[in-house]
């Protein structure tokens, strides 16, 4: 087994054309490929190849255990134009924040297993060449997680249940977006790679992922709450999960002489259709004769059996299809051993896929998109205990576009007895 330190990226460039917003991934998967600026589609030769390029599993000799992790923090801020609308309290007084400009809100998450605000993203993989029983064949199994940041807290410390009745605490400008979110997406996977010729390796990966996520958003609790009176808002908390998310990928590497290696990788989209429950809490000025409750089972889109305390909810989204191609040049010592390398990769991420989520097509749609969250809550409005209408299905459009990247990375290997450190 070889010991590897965290490598040093030598360069990174990414472009998103005329995007409203680019992608949301950090390049690479694990410490080595990430520290190479994601330029590893040709060089991956340990457990990180499970996600970076499964053809790299063919380079396994014996049994190899890879435990790797990336630390990531998502620096996100939101600035809303304008100022708070003038709102009068029930006793005729005004609120001290009336007319003041909106503050800039910064993401302030508290990952439960994080290091401060930094979240470790693990890669844990075992690979094996089958002891040479099938020449050229190697297999691997383990898990990884996408290089994205699964936590958000844009609430500025505002607690809707605690603060909604006060007259002094300003609600955050982000309250009609996602206030808080905690997610855990793990991608347990198996892979196999085969050396077709001494110079050509191919590989494939199958993944059965699982997701749990909890999201809070504030919405109008009273129709036409155009002055955005927080007392007339309600907060929804959705707690959903998807226990089986099938996806996969294929890859290949080809060697040209001892020093040049070419790699290519394609990954399928990760289609998430999570189901669970949603609960709501109404502001004190909402019409108490109008309450939110479950739709009749015959109208349920997510699942039957919702109650007044918990309605059924489902959220559909997608992580994008991706493709990479890269070339690697290896520096060799006098014995032909690799002592360093440099790699240039080109990549594409399909963030710009769109679903037709207009009013005529959103209900019952099975389409998913990386830039659109489809939210269905099997809730409806009750007036004097009589069901009157269902809540509308909602789609949050992030305005993302496809991204194209050029990544340059490399490494140098420092011998350390029977082991080595890669820098």
XYZ file of N, CA, C and O in Angstrom, residues 4-14 26-46 48-49 52-53 59 68-70 147 253 259-263 324-331 338-347 405-414 420-423:
316
model
N -0.116 8.445 0.323
C -0.154 9.605 -0.546
C -0.549 10.841 0.239
O -1.515 10.821 0.994
N 0.178 11.903 0.059
C -0.204 13.175 0.642
C -1.122 13.932 -0.293
O -1.370 13.520 -1.421
N -1.615 15.061 0.153
C -2.470 15.884 -0.691
C -1.610 16.583 -1.727
O -0.620 17.223 -1.418
N -1.987 16.456 -2.994
C -1.229 17.075 -4.078
C -1.494 18.558 -4.174
O -2.332 19.121 -3.481
N -0.784 19.211 -5.091
C -0.902 20.654 -5.273
C -1.371 20.921 -6.690
O -0.738 20.503 -7.659
N -2.492 21.610 -6.850
C -2.995 21.950 -8.174
C -2.099 23.001 -8.798
O -1.679 23.952 -8.153
N -1.791 22.823 -10.099
C -0.942 23.787 -10.780
C -1.735 24.787 -11.587
O -1.190 25.770 -12.050
N -3.034 24.566 -11.765
C -3.804 25.551 -12.511
C -5.229 25.112 -12.700
O -5.531 23.932 -12.640
N -6.130 26.062 -12.951
C -7.541 25.742 -13.170
C -8.173 26.883 -13.928
O -7.987 28.045 -13.610
N -8.945 26.524 -14.971
C -9.714 27.525 -15.704
C -11.037 26.909 -16.076
O -11.101 25.777 -16.530
N -12.142 27.618 -15.843
C -13.463 27.139 -16.234
C -14.257 28.287 -16.810
O -14.113 29.425 -16.376
N -17.186 21.239 -7.295
C -15.745 21.416 -7.209
C -15.113 20.294 -8.033
O -15.573 19.157 -7.993
N -14.072 20.567 -8.828
C -13.490 19.517 -9.668
C -12.832 18.429 -8.848
O -12.266 18.661 -7.783
N -12.929 17.196 -9.357
C -12.280 16.072 -8.715
C -13.172 15.349 -7.734
O -14.328 15.706 -7.504
N -12.616 14.291 -7.152
C -13.330 13.477 -6.172
C -12.300 12.880 -5.228
O -11.599 11.929 -5.573
N -12.184 13.443 -4.033
C -11.139 13.008 -3.120
C -9.942 13.946 -3.182
O -9.879 14.883 -3.979
N -8.944 13.672 -2.347
C -7.830 14.604 -2.150
C -6.926 14.722 -3.371
O -6.534 15.821 -3.761
N -6.581 13.597 -4.011
C -5.580 13.640 -5.079
C -6.129 14.330 -6.318
O -5.544 15.286 -6.830
N -7.272 13.859 -6.829
C -7.807 14.446 -8.058
C -8.233 15.896 -7.848
O -8.076 16.735 -8.741
N -8.770 16.233 -6.674
C -9.173 17.609 -6.414
C -7.961 18.525 -6.358
O -7.978 19.637 -6.879
N -6.881 18.071 -5.723
C -5.687 18.909 -5.617
C -4.962 19.050 -6.956
O -4.123 19.934 -7.110
N -5.316 18.201 -7.932
C -4.803 18.356 -9.295
C -5.737 19.233 -10.134
O -5.671 19.216 -11.357
N -6.605 20.001 -9.481
C -7.585 20.853 -10.154
C -8.574 20.025 -10.959
O -9.180 20.510 -11.902
N -8.761 18.758 -10.584
C -9.677 17.875 -11.294
C -9.085 17.252 -12.528
O -9.759 16.472 -13.212
N -7.842 17.558 -12.847
C -7.195 17.006 -14.039
C -6.644 15.620 -13.719
O -5.469 15.454 -13.398
N -7.513 14.596 -13.778
C -7.105 13.255 -13.360
C -7.754 12.156 -14.192
O -7.635 10.988 -13.846
N -8.449 12.505 -15.273
C -9.168 11.480 -16.027
C -8.212 10.469 -16.657
O -8.568 9.305 -16.852
N -6.975 10.875 -16.953
C -5.987 9.953 -17.503
C -5.109 9.334 -16.429
O -4.632 8.210 -16.582
N -4.883 10.046 -15.319
C -3.905 9.602 -14.324
C -4.502 8.781 -13.187
O -3.762 8.108 -12.464
N -5.822 8.815 -12.971
C -6.429 8.128 -11.826
C -6.055 6.650 -11.828
O -6.289 5.938 -12.808
N -5.481 6.184 -10.714
C -5.040 4.789 -10.648
C -5.311 4.156 -9.288
O -4.831 3.061 -9.008
N -6.085 4.844 -8.425
C -6.448 4.269 -7.135
C -7.969 4.304 -6.998
O -8.692 4.393 -7.998
N -9.992 6.577 -6.228
C -10.669 7.748 -6.774
C -11.114 7.526 -8.221
O -12.006 8.212 -8.720
N -10.496 6.549 -8.896
C -10.902 6.233 -10.263
C -12.343 5.743 -10.328
O -12.972 5.796 -11.386
N -13.843 9.166 -10.966
C -13.151 10.022 -11.929
C -13.076 9.363 -13.302
O -13.330 10.000 -14.332
N -12.714 8.082 -13.351
C -12.643 7.309 -14.596
C -12.475 5.842 -14.226
O -11.378 5.415 -13.847
N -5.439 -0.433 -13.461
C -4.041 -0.262 -13.047
C -3.767 -0.873 -11.677
O -2.624 -0.855 -11.215
N -9.862 8.685 1.214
C -9.490 10.024 0.816
C -10.641 10.965 1.153
O -11.791 10.541 1.248
N -10.332 12.238 1.339
C -11.397 13.193 1.653
C -10.981 14.578 1.190
O -9.794 14.922 1.180
N -11.978 15.346 0.802
C -11.804 16.750 0.451
C -12.562 17.603 1.446
O -13.693 17.272 1.816
N -18.862 16.319 -5.320
C -18.066 17.428 -4.780
C -18.878 18.715 -4.796
O -18.531 19.705 -5.428
N -8.823 4.458 -21.040
C -7.501 5.076 -21.094
C -6.681 4.378 -22.167
O -6.832 3.168 -22.408
N 5.377 7.441 -22.088
C 5.215 8.736 -21.430
C 3.868 9.409 -21.647
O 3.536 10.352 -20.924
N 3.078 8.977 -22.608
C 1.836 9.680 -22.932
C 0.641 8.776 -22.664
O 0.630 7.606 -23.053
N -0.364 9.323 -21.999
C -1.578 8.579 -21.692
C -2.784 9.485 -21.946
O -2.778 10.664 -21.579
N -3.807 8.921 -22.581
C -5.030 9.647 -22.897
C -6.187 8.986 -22.158
O -6.277 7.748 -22.103
N -7.085 9.789 -21.585
C -8.233 9.241 -20.861
C -9.524 9.930 -21.261
O -9.529 11.073 -21.717
N -15.523 14.061 -19.770
C -14.163 14.603 -19.704
C -13.276 13.847 -20.685
O -13.471 12.656 -20.939
N -12.277 14.535 -21.212
C -11.220 13.914 -21.999
C -9.921 14.622 -21.642
O -9.920 15.839 -21.393
N -8.838 13.868 -21.544
C -7.593 14.485 -21.110
C -6.368 13.754 -21.596
O -6.422 12.573 -21.981
N -5.255 14.453 -21.602
C -3.969 13.880 -21.969
C -2.948 14.119 -20.882
O -2.920 15.203 -20.262
N -2.115 13.137 -20.641
C -1.146 13.180 -19.542
C 0.251 12.900 -20.085
O 0.451 11.989 -20.908
N 1.238 13.674 -19.619
C 2.637 13.388 -19.940
C 3.356 12.998 -18.659
O 3.308 13.718 -17.655
N 4.029 11.842 -18.685
C 4.700 11.311 -17.495
C 6.216 11.536 -17.595
O 6.828 11.287 -18.644
N 6.789 12.002 -16.482
C 8.237 12.151 -16.381
C 8.793 10.885 -15.734
O 8.354 10.475 -14.646
N 7.708 6.291 -12.994
C 7.098 7.619 -13.024
C 7.525 8.405 -11.781
O 7.335 7.955 -10.648
N 8.080 9.594 -11.987
C 8.466 10.451 -10.865
C 7.623 11.738 -10.825
O 7.670 12.485 -9.851
N 6.863 11.964 -11.867
C 6.001 13.142 -11.912
C 5.196 13.148 -13.198
O 5.431 12.341 -14.107
N 4.215 14.035 -13.270
C 3.408 14.105 -14.482
C 2.712 15.448 -14.549
O 2.635 16.186 -13.568
N 2.200 15.772 -15.727
C 1.359 16.933 -15.927
C 0.210 16.498 -16.840
O 0.406 15.676 -17.743
N -0.990 17.011 -16.555
C -2.169 16.572 -17.302
C -3.053 17.765 -17.646
O -3.237 18.680 -16.831
N -3.596 17.731 -18.858
C -4.525 18.749 -19.328
C -5.845 18.065 -19.681
O -5.873 17.143 -20.497
N -6.957 18.504 -19.039
C -8.276 17.921 -19.270
C -9.247 18.968 -19.797
O -9.176 20.155 -19.428
N -10.177 18.513 -20.629
C -11.319 19.304 -21.067
C -12.566 18.638 -20.506
O -12.676 17.407 -20.525
N -13.510 19.439 -19.988
C -14.706 18.806 -19.439
C -15.965 19.601 -19.772
O -15.920 20.793 -20.103
N -14.918 23.407 -19.168
C -13.735 23.712 -18.383
C -12.459 23.196 -19.010
O -12.456 22.202 -19.761
N -11.366 23.874 -18.739
C -10.018 23.444 -19.096
C -9.245 23.347 -17.790
O -9.135 24.332 -17.056
N -8.729 22.175 -17.483
C -8.076 21.957 -16.198
C -6.638 21.469 -16.419
O -6.407 20.540 -17.189
N -5.724 22.086 -15.716
C -4.319 21.728 -15.796
C -3.839 21.358 -14.403
O -3.976 22.142 -13.465
N -3.294 20.177 -14.261
C -2.811 19.731 -12.957
C -1.648 18.778 -13.113
O -1.343 18.300 -14.215
N -0.992 18.489 -12.028
C 0.131 17.582 -12.079
C 0.569 17.160 -10.691
O -0.023 17.562 -9.684
N 1.616 16.355 -10.639
C 2.112 15.869 -9.354
C 3.584 15.506 -9.463
O 4.130 15.345 -10.571
N 4.206 15.370 -8.303
C 5.589 14.908 -8.216
C 5.678 13.911 -7.078
O 5.128 14.151 -5.992
N 6.342 12.810 -7.304
C 6.394 11.723 -6.323
C 7.740 11.716 -5.603
O 8.800 11.671 -6.239
N 7.655 11.751 -4.286
C 8.857 11.768 -3.447
C 8.998 10.411 -2.770
O 8.134 10.008 -1.982
N 5.642 6.364 -0.819
C 5.967 7.606 -1.484
C 4.946 8.665 -1.091
O 3.833 8.346 -0.692
N 5.343 9.900 -1.186
C 4.433 11.027 -0.987
C 4.255 11.710 -2.328
O 5.226 12.000 -3.034
N 3.016 11.941 -2.693
C 2.720 12.627 -3.944
C 2.380 14.064 -3.638
O 1.493 14.341 -2.835
N 3.093 15.003 -4.253
C 2.875 16.424 -4.012
C 2.531 17.128 -5.327
O 2.843 16.669 -6.398
